[in-house]
Amino acid sequence: MNWVDDWALSLGTFLPAVGAAVLMFMPARSEKLVKAVGTLFAFLALVAGVVVLARFDFSNAGALQLQVNESWVPQINARYHIGIDGISLPLFVLSLLVSFLCTIYMWWHIPEPGKPKAFFALVLLLETGMTGCFVALDLILFFTFWELVLVPMYFMIGIWGGPRRAYAAVKFFLYTLFGSLFMLLGFLALYFTSDPRTFDMIELTRQGFGGSSELFQNLVFLGLFLGFAIKVPMWPFHTWLPDAHTEAPTVGSVLLAAIMLKMGTYGFIRISLPILPDAAITFAPAIGILAVIAIIYGALCCLAQTDLKRMIAFSSVGHMGFVMLGIATLTDIGINGAIFGMVAHGLITGMLFFLAGSIHERFHTRDIPALGGILQQMPKFGSLLVYSAIASLGLPGLAGFWGEMLALLGSYNPHPELNETLFRVLMVGGGIGTVLTAGYFMWMLQRVILGKVPDKFASGHGIFDVVRLEWYAWAPLLILIIAAGLYPKLVLGVTDGAVQTLLGALG
Amino acid sequence: MDLAQAIAQPSVDWHALSPDIVLAAAACMVLIADLFLPEESKWLAMPLSAAGILGTLAAVVSLAGEHRTTLGGAVEIDTFALVFKGLFCVIGLIVLAMSFGYFRSGRYYQGEYYFLMLCSLLGGVVISSARELVTLFIALELISIPAIIMTALRKADVKSNEAALKFFLFSVLSTAVMLYGMSLVYGITGSTKLDEIRSSIASSADEPLVVLSVIFVVIGFAFKISAVPFHFWAPDTYEGAPSPVAAFLSTASKIGGFVGLLVLMFRAFPEVADTWRPAFAVLATLTMTVGNLIALRQQHIIRLLAYSGIAQSGYVLVTLALIDPSRPEANAQALESAIVYLVIYGIMDLGAFAAAVAFARKTGTYFLSDYAGLWRRSPVLATLMAGFLLSLAGTPPMAGAWAKLFVFAAAINSEVYWLAAVMGVNAVIAAWYYLAVVKRMFLDSPEVDEPIEVPYLLRATMGVAAFALLAVFIYPAFITSLADRSLL
């Protein structure tokens, strides 16, 4: 099985890109064929993901497995080094799954101006970038995948987006580019101070930067922080997100929320914490404070939104706040909670964006006050919306609960070198956030699901309940939401070993 | 001397000279064939030229791995020479593909054009292996003089005349300055061979004279590579010249200048590097910054590419500011990054020019505002253009990213941090205007919906170029392993 072990990760990462290349050379006229080929490649990548799951040694989840380490750019000692452990495995599989589901959803709907060939190619390219980020163990490789994500998303928003698409696309692009520049500077600084010079994350962790000056460590950490924090996005770097989410086509919003945002938080866990542990402890309180501001600010913004998609976008700011709070505690519980939160947010918010997109397709509006009585007109659709919304607000028994709970639990007893009082205050702040979250979701449901059907839609013209393709695209998410909620060990059992290894580096 | 020995060790190594000879013969063939071809089949000069260049390329490949000197050391075949000879051939082929439709449809003398282009290309092929001042000089002039005539080929167009005249005057001026510098070098060292210059120039007592001579030579080259403040001719010349000629000037002619500069600086003058290194640092900073800042305001694609090309020269000049013979490892890295940069630059810049030519062939316009919504009119052209511009901007997944990163790493390695910082800031400024074009092509709505058909030959050429850039990004060892062995 050596061949499989060597290639499974690479295939999962690059099959979508191959698919995109194949699509480019296909005639655009045969739309069915284009869609079939696009879906096929996403499916093959998912199969590779399943193989990775099968070959992964769960009893040793703390160690990096299925590693490939080949020479790539010898001049700067950048290597093609990939591997997977308990932290990246859930995210890797999640990206493959969600991307595949997106390709299914795209059979039923691609927004104006159509052009399925280009749209599928971009989604597949995006998939390669995202999955690559989660397996890269070399900083240059990571950066390449990170930038690779930027371009397709820019075009997706800019071409297939809503009325303010150009503005949203450029804002998204500039924000992320700005952040990634500082990130690159941080990477280069690490490279040029390491001895022997290397971009390898594992090697850099082993070398450690405890010997270099505190100022250096803090500056590098800040550089990486800017790159990651903009992607997450953390308050106050979040302003690109509502615009990007609102204007992006449904599939774009789903991929953005479900996976791309995780690249930022994953970067913190994979790169910043182990390589610069001292600086991480220095900055943890600040990150915690920003995270709680994001939680409360996000919730308050949600209360003020009338656009359904924009509301979900702001709810992402809050949820990612919980993830960052979990990371900032630098504890086993907190970081496990953060990873759980990332997965849960991927499933739930991905689902919510699907639903928001489908609402727009049926009613041609996402304006919350204009909608109403969905449960009467489309009982199944309405139930799904209720299900996803209460999962998102953190009802016990569904996936959303554990991430928030563990993050709050972690901040009760933060890392011994952190200020306990501060983190307990942060815990209370986060707790208030959960209440507000429940509040805005219930209020949204009340306005959209319940009440009278507005006169405009009373005829029921063009309004239909969940169609079969939607079921196909959504069922896995719906099942995983409750599965992870009832049996959190599904995720935590995988992540815990790797988190222990990580914390070993923090001391 | 018996016959066997004469064949085994001829006094002139014909094999070493074979690329140059093949290309020269091809140029003559094109000129003669043109005399006999009837008007409607003059276009045959193009495939004939292509065959000549392919033959040259074959000769280059046949020399792979060799290290030979001939003509008393005036010509040296090594990996450096072969890499650039090969690059000039590739550039020649791409320019031919761009020129074909352009010169066939307009009222041009096609045969003369292809003949002149091959001559100019021959200059580039010769300069790659020239290791002696006079040979270098002749090769450099061989690049420039036919290029001046090529610039003037649009005889009825005032702008073309102006472009050629400007180019001519600046070229003559730079030649005079350079030749004066070279004569001083000869006066100091008593030799025109680079290796002999290297060993005797350091011991020269007359330091001011050494500095003066080197500076004159550098200024002469600075005109050729359009480094700021000697760049004024370039944008006007590019704009006025037939656009395939502009592409040729901005790649072959400029790279030819750089090859000469690299050979001189790494081979002849490194021992006195302390005296001229600061000049290159200043030149590089000015060239990058001024080129980029002016490029920000351009509305004409050729002028945009002209100014951005000036800025790109600046990045290569950075490597010349890193030369330090006391640190061979850092020195080798600087040279290697310069070679990688030039090779990648040649391909991506030509690609962008080719896309502009393809666009103008159908629309007749070079203004950036007309690129709005190009994606809806021709997805292929827009995607290719975006690929080349992203590469020029230095973003993954195109080869340009490595080009910039290697120069950057070389600067840090030589501990010239401020130059690395200047470069970083400039890369950001440049990304802005390249991406602005991309945005315009994809996000804005077109004023007319009429689709644009790209001629098959151009499309194939651009496709291959874009694929090469992508491949080099994925596996840079394609080029770096060659550059690695190209020590001067």
XYZ file of N, CA, C and O in Angstrom, chain A residues 77-188:
448
model
N 15.796 26.151 -0.900
C 15.496 25.048 -0.001
C 14.009 24.959 0.328
O 13.633 24.644 1.460
N 13.160 25.282 -0.630
C 11.727 25.049 -0.447
C 11.437 23.638 -0.923
O 11.969 23.215 -1.947
N 10.652 22.920 -0.165
C 10.418 21.519 -0.501
C 8.935 21.250 -0.681
O 8.092 21.966 -0.150
N 8.662 20.209 -1.483
C 7.281 19.750 -1.583
C 7.047 18.820 -0.403
O 7.196 17.613 -0.504
N 6.730 19.397 0.735
C 6.558 18.615 1.962
C 5.098 18.703 2.371
O 4.606 19.777 2.725
N 4.397 17.579 2.268
C 3.016 17.561 2.718
C 2.833 16.424 3.714
O 3.644 15.501 3.778
N 1.802 16.513 4.483
C 1.506 15.493 5.478
C 0.233 15.878 6.200
O -0.307 16.973 5.997
N -0.257 14.976 7.005
C -1.535 15.241 7.641
C -1.500 14.680 9.047
O -0.855 13.666 9.312
N -2.144 15.403 9.962
C -2.281 14.874 11.311
C -3.705 15.165 11.792
O -4.560 15.580 11.012
N -3.945 14.927 13.066
C -5.303 15.035 13.578
C -5.887 16.431 13.445
O -7.108 16.607 13.389
N -5.027 17.468 13.379
C -5.551 18.830 13.253
C -6.023 19.085 11.831
O -7.085 19.668 11.596
N -5.230 18.626 10.860
C -5.578 18.956 9.480
C -6.552 17.964 8.854
O -7.262 18.322 7.916
N -6.582 16.739 9.380
C -7.426 15.722 8.742
C -8.894 16.150 8.627
O -9.471 16.081 7.541
N -9.529 16.613 9.730
C -10.939 16.989 9.582
C -11.146 18.100 8.557
O -12.108 18.061 7.783
N -10.205 19.050 8.531
C -10.363 20.177 7.613
C -10.130 19.748 6.167
O -10.823 20.198 5.247
N -9.158 18.870 5.982
C -8.861 18.345 4.644
C -10.095 17.642 4.079
O -10.541 17.932 2.959
N -10.656 16.745 4.881
C -11.815 15.988 4.403
C -13.005 16.915 4.202
O -13.752 16.805 3.227
N -13.159 17.850 5.136
C -14.281 18.793 5.015
C -14.204 19.570 3.700
O -15.216 19.747 3.007
N -13.001 20.035 3.336
C -12.923 20.819 2.091
C -13.276 19.965 0.893
O -13.955 20.429 -0.023
N -12.809 18.714 0.888
C -13.132 17.861 -0.255
C -14.625 17.600 -0.321
O -15.238 17.636 -1.395
N -15.222 17.371 0.861
C -16.653 17.066 0.881
C -17.474 18.275 0.436
O -18.325 18.176 -0.457
N -17.200 19.427 1.042
C -18.020 20.597 0.728
C -17.855 20.994 -0.741
O -18.830 21.349 -1.406
N -16.621 20.895 -1.264
C -16.433 21.245 -2.670
C -17.246 20.322 -3.564
O -17.879 20.767 -4.526
N -17.252 19.029 -3.233
C -18.027 18.085 -4.038
C -19.511 18.424 -3.966
O -20.217 18.441 -4.985
N -19.991 18.710 -2.757
C -21.412 19.052 -2.621
C -21.740 20.306 -3.423
O -22.814 20.421 -4.013
N -20.787 21.229 -3.457
C -21.017 22.452 -4.238
C -21.182 22.113 -5.721
O -22.031 22.687 -6.403
N -20.344 21.191 -6.206
C -20.477 20.858 -7.630
C -21.843 20.227 -7.897
O -22.423 20.424 -8.967
N -22.366 19.461 -6.928
C -23.715 18.903 -7.127
C -24.740 20.036 -7.180
O -25.600 20.079 -8.060
N -24.615 20.961 -6.230
C -25.564 22.070 -6.182
C -25.521 22.871 -7.486
O -26.542 23.395 -7.947
N -24.336 22.931 -8.078
C -24.185 23.725 -9.298
C -24.927 23.103 -10.485
O -25.108 23.749 -11.512
N -25.324 21.835 -10.369
C -26.133 21.253 -11.439
C -27.480 21.932 -11.512
O -28.082 22.041 -12.566
N -27.943 22.357 -10.360
C -29.293 22.923 -10.374
C -29.271 24.422 -10.534
O -30.180 24.999 -11.091
N -28.165 25.028 -10.159
C -28.187 26.468 -10.351
C -26.794 27.086 -10.502
O -25.930 26.887 -9.662
N -26.614 27.825 -11.577
C -25.432 28.683 -11.710
C -25.949 30.066 -12.059
O -26.735 30.223 -12.997
N -25.545 31.069 -11.281
C -26.131 32.401 -11.511
C -25.667 33.033 -12.818
O -24.787 32.514 -13.504
N -26.259 34.151 -13.140
C -25.851 34.933 -14.313
C -24.366 35.247 -14.224
O -23.860 35.453 -13.123
N -23.574 35.281 -15.254
C -23.903 35.037 -16.662
C -23.711 33.582 -17.089
O -23.250 33.350 -18.213
N -24.042 32.620 -16.248
C -23.939 31.214 -16.656
C -22.500 30.763 -16.819
O -21.713 30.854 -15.898
N -22.156 30.332 -18.029
C -20.801 29.872 -18.337
C -20.325 28.800 -17.353
O -19.378 29.009 -16.591
N -20.987 27.640 -17.348
C -20.631 26.596 -16.378
C -19.188 26.144 -16.486
O -18.586 25.787 -15.478
N -18.623 26.198 -17.695
C -17.254 25.714 -17.849
C -16.297 26.508 -16.956
O -15.564 25.941 -16.145
N -16.360 27.822 -17.094
C -15.462 28.654 -16.300
C -15.789 28.526 -14.814
O -14.890 28.467 -13.965
N -17.072 28.440 -14.502
C -17.471 28.393 -13.095
C -16.958 27.117 -12.433
O -16.393 27.146 -11.345
N -17.138 25.988 -13.111
C -16.642 24.725 -12.558
C -15.127 24.758 -12.418
O -14.571 24.301 -11.419
N -14.462 25.289 -13.443
C -13.001 25.318 -13.393
C -12.525 26.124 -12.188
O -11.602 25.719 -11.472
N -13.187 27.251 -11.933
C -12.766 28.077 -10.805
C -13.011 27.361 -9.485
O -12.177 27.403 -8.573
N -14.172 26.703 -9.363
C -14.460 25.996 -8.112
C -13.407 24.914 -7.876
O -12.908 24.736 -6.757
N -13.034 24.216 -8.950
C -12.050 23.148 -8.787
C -10.680 23.709 -8.414
O -9.970 23.159 -7.572
N -10.331 24.829 -9.051
C -9.051 25.464 -8.729
C -9.023 25.900 -7.263
O -8.043 25.721 -6.540
N -10.141 26.458 -6.848
C -10.287 26.879 -5.456
C -10.106 25.685 -4.532
O -9.447 25.777 -3.492
N -10.685 24.551 -4.935
C -10.604 23.367 -4.095
C -9.142 22.956 -3.904
O -8.717 22.636 -2.788
N -8.376 22.979 -4.992
C -6.959 22.628 -4.862
C -6.248 23.573 -3.899
O -5.483 23.137 -3.038
N -6.526 24.862 -4.032
C -5.876 25.817 -3.141
C -6.213 25.552 -1.690
O -5.344 25.539 -0.820
N -7.482 25.297 -1.424
C -7.910 25.136 -0.034
C -7.360 23.851 0.572
O -6.803 23.849 1.672
N -7.536 22.742 -0.146
C -7.046 21.489 0.420
C -5.529 21.533 0.561
O -4.982 21.019 1.527
N -4.867 22.161 -0.414
C -3.415 22.247 -0.345
C -2.947 22.961 0.908
O -1.986 22.554 1.549
N -3.654 24.029 1.282
C -3.298 24.767 2.493
C -3.281 23.851 3.715
O -2.468 24.028 4.606
N -4.208 22.890 3.745
C -4.339 22.077 4.951
C -3.331 20.934 5.003
O -3.244 20.261 6.024
N -2.630 20.666 3.909
C -1.646 19.590 3.977
C -0.214 20.105 3.841
O 0.726 19.368 4.126
N -0.041 21.369 3.422
C 1.309 21.876 3.179
C 2.083 21.964 4.487
O 1.560 22.427 5.505
N 3.308 21.505 4.471
C 4.167 21.606 5.644
C 5.402 22.440 5.330
O 6.362 22.434 6.086
N 5.357 23.110 4.207
C 6.454 23.985 3.823
C 5.847 25.377 3.639
O 4.783 25.514 3.031
N 6.508 26.393 4.163
C 5.884 27.710 4.179
C 5.643 28.244 2.768
O 4.622 28.879 2.513
N 6.581 27.987 1.857
C 6.393 28.501 0.494
C 5.257 27.764 -0.193
O 4.431 28.354 -0.900
N 5.185 26.463 0.051
C 4.088 25.676 -0.511
C 2.759 26.185 0.047
O 1.783 26.390 -0.690
N 2.744 26.414 1.336
C 1.549 26.935 1.985
C 1.152 28.275 1.372
O -0.010 28.502 1.029
N 2.130 29.137 1.208
C 1.859 30.458 0.650
C 1.311 30.349 -0.772
O 0.402 31.085 -1.158
N 1.856 29.421 -1.537
C 1.386 29.232 -2.906
C -0.088 28.853 -2.927
O -0.885 29.432 -3.657
N -0.448 27.880 -2.103
C -1.846 27.471 -2.053
C -2.722 28.610 -1.546
O -3.826 28.837 -2.020
N -2.196 29.315 -0.576
C -2.923 30.437 0.021
C -3.266 31.467 -1.042
O -4.389 31.961 -1.122
N -2.291 31.800 -1.878
C -2.517 32.783 -2.942
C -3.384 32.210 -4.052
O -4.149 32.923 -4.683
N -3.254 30.903 -4.257
C -4.021 30.249 -5.313
C -5.515 30.383 -5.051
O -6.323 30.437 -5.976
N -5.872 30.446 -3.789
C -7.278 30.554 -3.423
C -7.839 31.918 -3.827
O -8.994 32.062 -4.208
N -6.954 32.906 -3.734
C -7.370 34.293 -3.927
C -7.953 34.531 -5.317
O -9.000 35.154 -5.478
N -7.260 34.007 -6.322
C -7.607 34.371 -7.695
C -8.984 33.833 -8.114
O -9.827 34.600 -8.583
N -9.253 32.526 -7.921
C -10.583 32.052 -8.330
C -11.719 32.717 -7.565
O -12.766 33.020 -8.156
N -11.493 32.959 -6.285
C -12.574 33.574 -5.509
C -12.848 34.993 -5.997
O -13.993 35.431 -6.077
N -11.765 35.689 -6.353
C -11.914 37.040 -6.895
C -12.795 37.027 -8.143
O -13.736 37.813 -8.281
N -12.495 36.087 -9.042
C -13.290 36.024 -10.270
C -14.711 35.560 -9.985
O -15.659 36.025 -10.607
N -14.863 34.624 -9.040
C -16.203 34.136 -8.740
C -17.098 35.257 -8.240
O -18.247 35.389 -8.658
N -16.553 36.058 -7.323
C -17.347 37.172 -6.820
C -17.533 38.206 -7.920
O -18.629 38.712 -8.145
N -16.431 38.505 -8.618
C -16.449 39.605 -9.565
C -17.303 39.348 -10.796
O -17.814 40.285 -11.404
N -17.460 38.085 -11.191
C -18.198 37.808 -12.420
C -19.610 37.312 -12.132
O -20.567 37.742 -12.755
N -19.735 36.411 -11.157
C -21.057 35.810 -10.926
C -21.775 36.440 -9.740
O -22.799 35.943 -9.298
N -21.201 37.491 -9.178
C -21.733 38.042 -7.938
C -22.963 38.906 -8.135
O -23.501 39.031 -9.226
N -23.399 39.503 -7.010
C -24.578 40.351 -6.994
C -24.298 41.712 -7.588
O -23.278 41.926 -8.255
N -25.180 42.666 -7.341
C -25.076 43.982 -7.996
C -23.780 44.724 -7.670
O -23.246 45.404 -8.532
N -23.266 44.587 -6.445
C -22.050 45.340 -6.112
C -20.828 44.437 -6.190
O -19.894 44.548 -5.386
N -20.815 43.556 -7.180
C -19.788 42.516 -7.213
C -18.387 43.067 -7.398
O -17.444 42.605 -6.743
N -18.236 44.074 -8.274
C -16.887 44.557 -8.553
C -16.268 45.137 -7.285
O -15.117 44.840 -6.935
N -17.054 45.927 -6.587
C -16.566 46.527 -5.343
C -16.162 45.439 -4.350
O -15.065 45.460 -3.774
N -17.049 44.448 -4.172
C -16.793 43.395 -3.189
C -15.558 42.586 -3.572
O -14.735 42.247 -2.719
N -15.434 42.291 -4.867
C -14.309 41.454 -5.303
C -12.985 42.170 -5.073
O -12.028 41.587 -4.560
N -12.947 43.457 -5.447
C -11.692 44.188 -5.297
C -11.347 44.348 -3.820
O -10.198 44.189 -3.409
N -12.357 44.622 -3.014
C -12.118 44.788 -1.585
C -11.570 43.495 -0.992
O -10.592 43.501 -0.240
N -12.212 42.401 -1.352
C -11.745 41.098 -0.874
C -10.299 40.866 -1.277
O -9.449 40.478 -0.472
N -10.013 41.143 -2.543
C -8.683 40.864 -3.079
C -7.621 41.711 -2.384
O -6.596 41.208 -1.933
N -7.894 43.010 -2.290
C -6.878 43.900 -1.724
C -6.626 43.594 -0.255
O -5.484 43.540 0.199
N -7.702 43.389 0.493
C -7.547 43.051 1.901
C -6.643 41.839 2.076
O -5.670 41.842 2.831
N -7.002 40.768 1.344
C -6.268 39.518 1.554
C -4.844 39.636 1.057
O -3.916 39.121 1.679
N -4.670 40.344 -0.056
C -3.322 40.506 -0.598
C -2.457 41.291 0.387
O -1.311 40.942 0.648
N -3.037 42.329 0.938
C -2.335 43.140 1.928
C -1.866 42.254 3.077
O -0.701 42.277 3.470
N -2.795 41.440 3.585
C -2.429 40.571 4.703
C -1.366 39.561 4.306
O -0.402 39.342 5.038
N -1.526 38.985 3.112
C -0.604 37.901 2.776
C 0.792 38.435 2.506
O 1.769 37.709 2.650
N 0.901 39.724 2.133
C 2.231 40.293 1.970
C 2.985 40.277 3.282
O 4.151 39.890 3.342
N 2.312 40.702 4.347
C 2.975 40.705 5.643
C 3.281 39.274 6.086
O 4.307 39.015 6.713
N 2.365 38.376 5.730
C 2.601 36.985 6.056
C 3.862 36.489 5.354
O 4.715 35.837 5.960
N 3.986 36.845 4.077
C 5.169 36.415 3.322
C 6.440 36.991 3.939
O 7.450 36.309 4.076
N 6.361 38.273 4.335
C 7.529 38.868 4.986
C 7.894 38.076 6.238
O 9.074 37.820 6.504
N 6.878 37.669 6.997
C 7.132 36.872 8.195
C 7.803 35.552 7.831
O 8.786 35.143 8.468
N 7.290 34.906 6.784
C 7.887 33.637 6.355
C 9.353 33.837 5.989
O 10.221 33.052 6.365
N 9.609 34.918 5.215
C 10.984 35.145 4.774
C 11.886 35.438 5.970
O 13.027 34.983 6.028
